GROMACS .gro file of C-alpha atoms in nm:
model
  362
    1MET     CA    1  -5.021  -6.061  -3.843
    2ASN     CA    2  -4.961  -6.061  -3.469
    3ILE     CA    3  -5.004  -5.714  -3.317
    4CYS     CA    4  -4.901  -5.623  -2.964
    5ILE     CA    5  -5.071  -5.313  -2.822
    6VAL     CA    6  -4.894  -5.166  -2.517
    7VAL     CA    7  -5.090  -4.949  -2.274
    8GLY     CA    8  -4.922  -4.757  -1.992
    9ALA     CA    9  -5.210  -4.588  -1.808
   10ARG     CA   10  -5.589  -4.569  -1.793
   11PRO     CA   11  -5.637  -4.286  -2.052
   12ASN     CA   12  -5.455  -4.499  -2.313
   13PHE     CA   13  -5.739  -4.752  -2.320
   14MET     CA   14  -5.971  -4.494  -2.479
   15LYS     CA   15  -5.719  -4.461  -2.763
   16VAL     CA   16  -5.653  -4.830  -2.827
   17ALA     CA   17  -6.015  -4.949  -2.803
   18PRO     CA   18  -6.094  -4.842  -3.165
   19ILE     CA   19  -5.787  -5.031  -3.290
   20ILE     CA   20  -5.911  -5.344  -3.113
   21TRP     CA   21  -6.255  -5.301  -3.272
   22ALA     CA   22  -6.096  -5.256  -3.615
   23VAL     CA   23  -5.871  -5.562  -3.572
   24ASN     CA   24  -6.167  -5.773  -3.463
   25LYS     CA   25  -6.365  -5.652  -3.763
   26ALA     CA   26  -6.079  -5.735  -4.000
   27GLN     CA   27  -6.045  -6.078  -3.841
   28ALA     CA   28  -6.418  -6.143  -3.880
   29SER     CA   29  -6.389  -6.057  -4.249
   30GLY     CA   30  -6.131  -6.331  -4.298
   31ARG     CA   31  -5.800  -6.150  -4.256
   32GLU     CA   32  -5.523  -6.331  -4.069
   33ILE     CA   33  -5.475  -6.070  -3.800
   34GLY     CA   34  -5.489  -6.074  -3.421
   35TYR     CA   35  -5.372  -5.878  -3.120
   36LYS     CA   36  -5.253  -5.903  -2.761
   37LEU     CA   37  -5.319  -5.619  -2.517
   38VAL     CA   38  -5.034  -5.559  -2.269
   39TYR     CA   39  -5.075  -5.330  -1.967
   40ALA     CA   40  -4.767  -5.199  -1.787
   41GLY     CA   41  -4.944  -5.181  -1.452
   42SER     CA   42  -5.074  -5.442  -1.212
   43GLU     CA   43  -5.385  -5.654  -1.238
   44ASN     CA   44  -5.537  -5.494  -0.926
   45ASP     CA   45  -5.483  -5.135  -1.041
   46PRO     CA   46  -5.776  -4.944  -0.881
   47THR     CA   47  -5.811  -4.711  -1.183
   48LEU     CA   48  -5.912  -5.005  -1.402
   49GLU     CA   49  -6.267  -5.043  -1.277
   50PRO     CA   50  -6.473  -5.316  -1.450
   51SER     CA   51  -6.705  -5.057  -1.603
   52LEU     CA   52  -6.414  -4.915  -1.806
   53PHE     CA   53  -6.385  -5.229  -2.018
   54ASP     CA   54  -6.761  -5.275  -2.036
   55ASP     CA   55  -6.803  -4.915  -2.154
   56LEU     CA   56  -6.530  -4.952  -2.416
   57MET     CA   57  -6.653  -5.298  -2.520
   58ILE     CA   58  -6.307  -5.452  -2.497
   59SER     CA   59  -6.160  -5.731  -2.287
   60ARG     CA   60  -5.922  -5.674  -1.999
   61PRO     CA   61  -5.551  -5.688  -2.094
   62ASP     CA   62  -5.407  -6.024  -2.188
   63ILE     CA   63  -5.085  -5.948  -2.003
   64PHE     CA   64  -5.010  -5.734  -1.695
   65LEU     CA   65  -4.643  -5.643  -1.654
   66GLY     CA   66  -4.713  -5.562  -1.289
   67ILE     CA   67  -4.519  -5.235  -1.261
   68ASP     CA   68  -4.656  -5.011  -0.984
   69SER     CA   69  -4.363  -4.779  -0.903
   70ILE     CA   70  -4.386  -4.399  -0.909
   71SER     CA   71  -4.016  -4.353  -0.996
   72LEU     CA   72  -3.985  -4.285  -1.370
   73ASN     CA   73  -3.640  -4.444  -1.391
   74GLU     CA   74  -3.757  -4.754  -1.207
   75ILE     CA   75  -4.065  -4.780  -1.427
   76THR     CA   76  -3.845  -4.758  -1.737
   77GLY     CA   77  -3.606  -5.028  -1.620
   78ARG     CA   78  -3.871  -5.270  -1.496
   79VAL     CA   79  -4.092  -5.234  -1.804
   80MET     CA   80  -3.791  -5.301  -2.027
   81GLN     CA   81  -3.712  -5.614  -1.830
   82GLU     CA   82  -4.067  -5.751  -1.827
   83PHE     CA   83  -4.156  -5.654  -2.184
   84GLU     CA   84  -3.840  -5.818  -2.315
   85LYS     CA   85  -3.962  -6.144  -2.158
   86TYR     CA   86  -4.296  -6.100  -2.333
   87LEU     CA   87  -4.145  -6.047  -2.680
   88GLU     CA   88  -3.910  -6.342  -2.635
   89THR     CA   89  -4.201  -6.579  -2.574
   90ASN     CA   90  -4.475  -6.429  -2.796
   91PRO     CA   91  -4.432  -6.408  -3.177
   92THR     CA   92  -4.497  -6.044  -3.268
   93ASP     CA   93  -4.494  -5.866  -3.604
   94VAL     CA   94  -4.562  -5.512  -3.483
   95VAL     CA   95  -4.580  -5.335  -3.148
   96ILE     CA   96  -4.809  -5.032  -3.113
   97VAL     CA   97  -4.717  -4.796  -2.829
   98VAL     CA   98  -4.941  -4.511  -2.717
   99ASP     CA   99  -4.864  -4.153  -2.615
  100ASP     CA  100  -4.554  -4.052  -2.417
  101LEU     CA  101  -4.523  -4.224  -2.080
  102ALA     CA  102  -4.203  -4.369  -1.934
  103SER     CA  103  -4.352  -4.716  -1.986
  104THR     CA  104  -4.424  -4.628  -2.350
  105MET     CA  105  -4.063  -4.527  -2.409
  106ALA     CA  106  -3.937  -4.841  -2.235
  107ALA     CA  107  -4.152  -5.068  -2.453
  108ALA     CA  108  -4.037  -4.880  -2.763
  109ILE     CA  109  -3.669  -4.932  -2.680
  110VAL     CA  110  -3.716  -5.305  -2.619
  111THR     CA  111  -3.917  -5.344  -2.939
  112LYS     CA  112  -3.637  -5.199  -3.151
  113LYS     CA  113  -3.371  -5.403  -2.973
  114GLN     CA  114  -3.570  -5.715  -3.056
  115GLY     CA  115  -3.592  -5.616  -3.424
  116VAL     CA  116  -3.973  -5.586  -3.422
  117THR     CA  117  -4.159  -5.318  -3.618
  118LEU     CA  118  -4.254  -5.027  -3.392
  119ALA     CA  119  -4.560  -4.806  -3.447
  120HIS     CA  120  -4.627  -4.494  -3.240
  121LEU     CA  121  -4.986  -4.383  -3.193
  122VAL     CA  122  -5.026  -4.007  -3.149
  123ALA     CA  123  -4.678  -3.933  -3.278
  124GLY     CA  124  -4.533  -3.585  -3.328
  125THR     CA  125  -4.687  -3.412  -3.025
  126ARG     CA  126  -4.450  -3.158  -2.871
  127SER     CA  127  -4.444  -2.908  -2.584
  128PHE     CA  128  -4.095  -2.783  -2.690
  129ASP     CA  129  -3.996  -2.791  -2.322
  130ILE     CA  130  -3.705  -3.033  -2.292
  131LYS     CA  131  -3.728  -3.013  -1.911
  132MET     CA  132  -4.049  -3.215  -1.925
  133PRO     CA  133  -3.987  -3.591  -1.893
  134LYS     CA  134  -4.270  -3.659  -2.140
  135GLU     CA  135  -4.100  -3.441  -2.403
  136ILE     CA  136  -3.788  -3.657  -2.380
  137ASN     CA  137  -4.006  -3.968  -2.408
  138ARG     CA  138  -4.174  -3.830  -2.721
  139LEU     CA  139  -3.844  -3.755  -2.892
  140VAL     CA  140  -3.704  -4.101  -2.816
  141ILE     CA  141  -4.019  -4.290  -2.921
  142ASP     CA  142  -4.063  -4.097  -3.247
  143GLY     CA  143  -3.694  -4.134  -3.326
  144LEU     CA  144  -3.718  -4.512  -3.293
  145SER     CA  145  -4.053  -4.569  -3.464
  146ASP     CA  146  -4.092  -4.733  -3.803
  147LEU     CA  147  -4.449  -4.606  -3.839
  148LEU     CA  148  -4.560  -4.270  -3.698
  149PHE     CA  149  -4.936  -4.218  -3.673
  150THR     CA  150  -5.013  -3.847  -3.626
  151ALA     CA  151  -5.334  -3.658  -3.550
  152GLY     CA  152  -5.268  -3.349  -3.764
  153MET     CA  153  -5.037  -3.154  -3.993
  154GLY     CA  154  -4.868  -2.980  -3.699
  155SER     CA  155  -4.747  -3.316  -3.570
  156ASN     CA  156  -4.637  -3.413  -3.921
  157SER     CA  157  -4.426  -3.098  -3.938
  158ASN     CA  158  -4.265  -3.169  -3.601
  159VAL     CA  159  -4.138  -3.515  -3.693
  160SER     CA  160  -4.034  -3.404  -4.041
  161ARG     CA  161  -3.818  -3.126  -3.896
  162GLU     CA  162  -3.656  -3.384  -3.669
  163GLY     CA  163  -3.557  -3.603  -3.962
  164ALA     CA  164  -3.833  -3.864  -3.991
  165GLU     CA  165  -3.872  -4.005  -4.341
  166ILE     CA  166  -4.199  -3.882  -4.487
  167SER     CA  167  -4.281  -4.235  -4.602
  168HIS     CA  168  -4.295  -4.342  -4.236
  169VAL     CA  169  -4.538  -4.068  -4.130
  170TYR     CA  170  -4.915  -4.111  -4.163
  171MET     CA  171  -5.169  -3.844  -4.069
  172VAL     CA  172  -5.448  -4.075  -3.959
  173GLY     CA  173  -5.646  -3.830  -3.745
  174ASN     CA  174  -5.730  -3.825  -3.375
  175ILE     CA  175  -5.825  -4.172  -3.254
  176LEU     CA  176  -6.016  -4.038  -2.953
  177MET     CA  177  -6.278  -3.926  -3.201
  178ASP     CA  178  -6.334  -4.289  -3.303
  179THR     CA  179  -6.425  -4.373  -2.945
  180LEU     CA  180  -6.654  -4.071  -2.910
  181ARG     CA  181  -6.829  -4.136  -3.238
  182PHE     CA  182  -6.882  -4.504  -3.155
  183ASN     CA  183  -7.023  -4.429  -2.809
  184ARG     CA  184  -7.233  -4.125  -2.888
  185SER     CA  185  -7.560  -4.322  -2.871
  186ARG     CA  186  -7.444  -4.519  -2.565
  187LEU     CA  187  -7.371  -4.231  -2.327
  188VAL     CA  188  -7.521  -4.266  -1.979
  189ARG     CA  189  -7.696  -3.986  -1.790
  190PRO     CA  190  -7.555  -3.992  -1.432
  191SER     CA  191  -7.798  -4.046  -1.145
  192PHE     CA  192  -7.701  -3.715  -0.979
  193PHE     CA  193  -7.806  -3.519  -1.288
  194ASP     CA  194  -8.173  -3.496  -1.196
  195ASP     CA  195  -8.104  -3.478  -0.821
  196MET     CA  196  -7.902  -3.160  -0.878
  197GLY     CA  197  -8.160  -3.010  -1.114
  198LEU     CA  198  -7.923  -3.004  -1.410
  199SER     CA  199  -8.034  -2.980  -1.769
  200VAL     CA  200  -7.853  -2.986  -2.100
  201GLY     CA  201  -7.642  -2.674  -2.156
  202ASN     CA  202  -7.698  -2.515  -1.814
  203TYR     CA  203  -7.381  -2.622  -1.630
  204LEU     CA  204  -7.001  -2.624  -1.660
  205VAL     CA  205  -6.766  -2.920  -1.607
  206PHE     CA  206  -6.439  -2.874  -1.417
  207THR     CA  207  -6.165  -3.140  -1.418
  208LEU     CA  208  -5.826  -3.113  -1.251
  209ASN     CA  209  -5.547  -3.368  -1.230
  210ARG     CA  210  -5.208  -3.229  -1.337
  211LYS     CA  211  -4.959  -3.270  -1.051
  212ALA     CA  212  -4.749  -2.967  -1.146
  213LEU     CA  213  -5.057  -2.746  -1.133
  214LEU     CA  214  -5.172  -2.887  -0.799
  215ALA     CA  215  -4.824  -2.846  -0.649
  216ASP     CA  216  -4.863  -2.466  -0.630
  217ILE     CA  217  -5.138  -2.471  -0.371
  218ASP     CA  218  -5.183  -2.092  -0.343
  219ASN     CA  219  -5.219  -2.047  -0.718
  220ILE     CA  220  -5.453  -2.340  -0.771
  221ARG     CA  221  -5.677  -2.208  -0.493
  222ALA     CA  222  -5.681  -1.868  -0.664
  223MET     CA  223  -5.778  -2.037  -0.992
  224ILE     CA  224  -6.055  -2.236  -0.824
  225ARG     CA  225  -6.194  -1.918  -0.663
  226SER     CA  226  -6.181  -1.750  -1.005
  227VAL     CA  227  -6.384  -2.029  -1.166
  228ASP     CA  228  -6.639  -2.020  -0.886
  229ALA     CA  229  -6.683  -1.643  -0.891
  230SER     CA  230  -6.693  -1.607  -1.269
  231ALA     CA  231  -6.951  -1.882  -1.322
  232GLY     CA  232  -7.228  -1.655  -1.191
  233ASP     CA  233  -7.539  -1.863  -1.134
  234VAL     CA  234  -7.422  -2.151  -1.356
  235PRO     CA  235  -7.338  -2.464  -1.151
  236VAL     CA  236  -6.990  -2.613  -1.197
  237ILE     CA  237  -6.980  -2.992  -1.182
  238ALA     CA  238  -6.643  -3.128  -1.064
  239PRO     CA  239  -6.582  -3.506  -1.091
  240LEU     CA  240  -6.252  -3.500  -0.903
  241ARG     CA  241  -6.018  -3.761  -0.756
  242ASN     CA  242  -5.744  -3.771  -0.495
  243MET     CA  243  -5.546  -3.450  -0.434
  244ALA     CA  244  -5.767  -3.234  -0.658
  245ARG     CA  245  -6.074  -3.343  -0.465
  246ASP     CA  246  -5.899  -3.271  -0.133
  247VAL     CA  247  -5.805  -2.919  -0.240
  248VAL     CA  248  -6.158  -2.827  -0.352
  249GLU     CA  249  -6.317  -2.990  -0.047
  250SER     CA  250  -6.089  -2.785   0.180
  251MET     CA  251  -6.237  -2.471   0.019
  252SER     CA  252  -6.601  -2.582   0.029
  253GLY     CA  253  -6.697  -2.318   0.286
  254GLU     CA  254  -6.608  -2.034   0.047
  255LEU     CA  255  -6.729  -2.180  -0.285
  256LYS     CA  256  -7.078  -2.108  -0.414
  257ASN     CA  257  -7.102  -2.284  -0.751
  258ILE     CA  258  -6.850  -2.569  -0.764
  259ARG     CA  259  -7.012  -2.900  -0.674
  260ILE     CA  260  -6.797  -3.209  -0.632
  261VAL     CA  261  -6.950  -3.528  -0.771
  262PRO     CA  262  -6.814  -3.885  -0.753
  263PRO     CA  263  -6.571  -4.001  -1.023
  264LEU     CA  264  -6.771  -4.101  -1.329
  265SER     CA  265  -6.760  -4.400  -1.559
  266TYR     CA  266  -6.638  -4.336  -1.913
  267LEU     CA  267  -6.991  -4.325  -2.060
  268GLU     CA  268  -7.120  -4.103  -1.778
  269PHE     CA  269  -6.831  -3.861  -1.815
  270GLY     CA  270  -6.892  -3.855  -2.190
  271TYR     CA  271  -7.256  -3.758  -2.133
  272VAL     CA  272  -7.170  -3.483  -1.885
  273THR     CA  273  -6.904  -3.320  -2.106
  274ALA     CA  274  -7.097  -3.355  -2.433
  275ASN     CA  275  -7.401  -3.177  -2.289
  276ALA     CA  276  -7.223  -2.903  -2.091
  277LYS     CA  277  -7.234  -2.530  -2.153
  278GLY     CA  278  -6.855  -2.542  -2.130
  279VAL     CA  279  -6.559  -2.740  -1.999
  280ILE     CA  280  -6.268  -2.622  -1.784
  281THR     CA  281  -5.983  -2.873  -1.770
  282ASP     CA  282  -5.611  -2.940  -1.749
  283SER     CA  283  -5.648  -3.253  -1.964
  284GLY     CA  284  -5.552  -3.259  -2.330
  285ASN     CA  285  -5.782  -3.555  -2.392
  286VAL     CA  286  -6.082  -3.372  -2.247
  287ALA     CA  287  -6.004  -3.066  -2.460
  288GLU     CA  288  -5.988  -3.281  -2.772
  289GLU     CA  289  -6.324  -3.437  -2.690
  290ALA     CA  290  -6.474  -3.090  -2.636
  291THR     CA  291  -6.360  -2.991  -2.985
  292PHE     CA  292  -6.529  -3.298  -3.133
  293ASN     CA  293  -6.849  -3.215  -2.944
  294GLY     CA  294  -6.834  -2.844  -3.032
  295VAL     CA  295  -6.840  -2.751  -2.661
  296PRO     CA  296  -6.644  -2.440  -2.548
  297CYS     CA  297  -6.332  -2.544  -2.357
  298ILE     CA  298  -6.075  -2.370  -2.136
  299THR     CA  299  -5.742  -2.547  -2.082
  300LEU     CA  300  -5.538  -2.462  -1.770
  301ASN     CA  301  -5.206  -2.471  -1.951
  302SER     CA  302  -4.991  -2.251  -2.171
  303TYR     CA  303  -4.960  -2.510  -2.448
  304THR     CA  304  -5.140  -2.805  -2.600
  305GLU     CA  305  -4.997  -3.105  -2.781
  306HIS     CA  306  -5.284  -3.077  -3.030
  307ILE     CA  307  -5.282  -2.715  -3.145
  308GLU     CA  308  -5.572  -2.803  -3.377
  309THR     CA  309  -5.803  -2.775  -3.075
  310VAL     CA  310  -5.711  -2.405  -3.052
  311LYS     CA  311  -5.665  -2.310  -3.418
  312THR     CA  312  -5.974  -2.493  -3.547
  313GLY     CA  313  -6.156  -2.630  -3.245
  314SER     CA  314  -6.330  -2.492  -2.936
  315ASN     CA  315  -6.029  -2.475  -2.702
  316VAL     CA  316  -5.869  -2.164  -2.542
  317LEU     CA  317  -5.545  -2.170  -2.342
  318VAL     CA  318  -5.524  -1.956  -2.026
  319GLY     CA  319  -5.204  -2.089  -1.873
  320GLU     CA  320  -5.209  -2.094  -1.493
  321ASP     CA  321  -5.331  -1.736  -1.462
  322ALA     CA  322  -5.636  -1.691  -1.238
  323GLY     CA  323  -5.723  -1.357  -1.399
  324ARG     CA  324  -5.722  -1.489  -1.756
  325LEU     CA  325  -5.916  -1.792  -1.638
  326GLY     CA  326  -6.186  -1.578  -1.478
  327ASN     CA  327  -6.226  -1.368  -1.794
  328ALA     CA  328  -6.255  -1.682  -2.008
  329VAL     CA  329  -6.515  -1.836  -1.776
  330SER     CA  330  -6.718  -1.513  -1.792
  331ASP     CA  331  -6.710  -1.528  -2.172
  332MET     CA  332  -6.809  -1.893  -2.164
  333VAL     CA  333  -7.107  -1.831  -1.937
  334SER     CA  334  -7.226  -1.531  -2.141
  335GLY     CA  335  -7.196  -1.723  -2.471
  336LYS     CA  336  -6.917  -1.505  -2.613
  337TRP     CA  337  -6.712  -1.782  -2.771
  338LYS     CA  338  -6.526  -1.826  -3.096
  339LYS     CA  339  -6.662  -2.023  -3.388
  340CYS     CA  340  -6.513  -2.370  -3.413
  341ALA     CA  341  -6.500  -2.669  -3.646
  342LEU     CA  342  -6.358  -3.020  -3.663
  343PRO     CA  343  -5.989  -3.047  -3.758
  344GLU     CA  344  -5.900  -3.246  -4.066
  345ARG     CA  345  -5.949  -3.624  -4.031
  346TRP     CA  346  -6.102  -3.601  -3.685
  347ASP     CA  347  -6.386  -3.801  -3.833
  348GLY     CA  348  -6.394  -4.121  -3.629
  349ARG     CA  349  -6.219  -4.341  -3.888
  350THR     CA  350  -5.863  -4.326  -3.757
  351ALA     CA  351  -5.845  -4.691  -3.646
  352GLU     CA  352  -5.962  -4.812  -3.988
  353ARG     CA  353  -5.677  -4.619  -4.149
  354ILE     CA  354  -5.423  -4.758  -3.902
  355VAL     CA  355  -5.522  -5.123  -3.955
  356GLN     CA  356  -5.521  -5.070  -4.332
  357ILE     CA  357  -5.169  -4.920  -4.317
  358LEU     CA  358  -5.045  -5.208  -4.100
  359THR     CA  359  -5.180  -5.474  -4.334
  360GLU     CA  360  -5.021  -5.301  -4.634
  361SER     CA  361  -4.686  -5.223  -4.471
  362ILE     CA  362  -4.594  -5.538  -4.281
   0.00000   0.00000   0.00000
């Protein structure tokens, strides 16, 4: 079996790494199975630092499509053109696409046009906001997919309501948990940890990246002030990049607790979030990891694609409301948090299930 795994952006690598490990394991046991890793971006993408692949114990992509545009329509068109060339020259039995990017949708469309089996990893996630480009991508990808790999029953229900045949839907669990479980003993304590006098459970982690949230500069500043004021004497560690870093740095004169640190490697970031008193984030992936680690989490959004993190896990949604955020941070610091547990099948064996399904279905 020849598997093509398509990755559109840096966070996708954390989700496909366990599949690569599982394929390699199956190959070592004598199965006739192999993979090619295709990245939509360019070979010199600055977000793909060498430590990322070392930390995940995978090789760099076999193929770079070289797309570096910021226009969603241009990305879609160029990925379709370049990925079609790949499929025409590389025998492929199944293409696995990840998440809901424009490049993911483009690869999915080309795959179906070429008559190749299409599998969607993390299928069935919905915001129910059709104005979001990613929501359109999700609907298109799931509608085209032959195999839909979901993380929970909520996602199963979504695709079933939209007409997916139940025989094509597999609740395999959350594949991010595979990566966390595998790397739990390999996490790296950052060098700044001791310099800043931090110890396990005595600090918060604050991440910020969502462009829509950063676009409202007055509101995001109010939210940042709310985090800083509500943290009390608990330091807030902020590994920020680009615009988010600029916004917080511009407020440094009025902030008491928030401390910007350099961007972290995957294993360093894993250590910092796993050992925090709490996490404040606008990232769904970070919220999912917090649930696995049993760490209280506040998400700066009014919805989450994985409602399991709220219903079962440690996550609380506060929208973009500075007041609600401040109250939640106060509860987090004082230890007034809800009881949480691991959602069903978030057990670190998702990739094994996926490879087993592929070998039995194709």
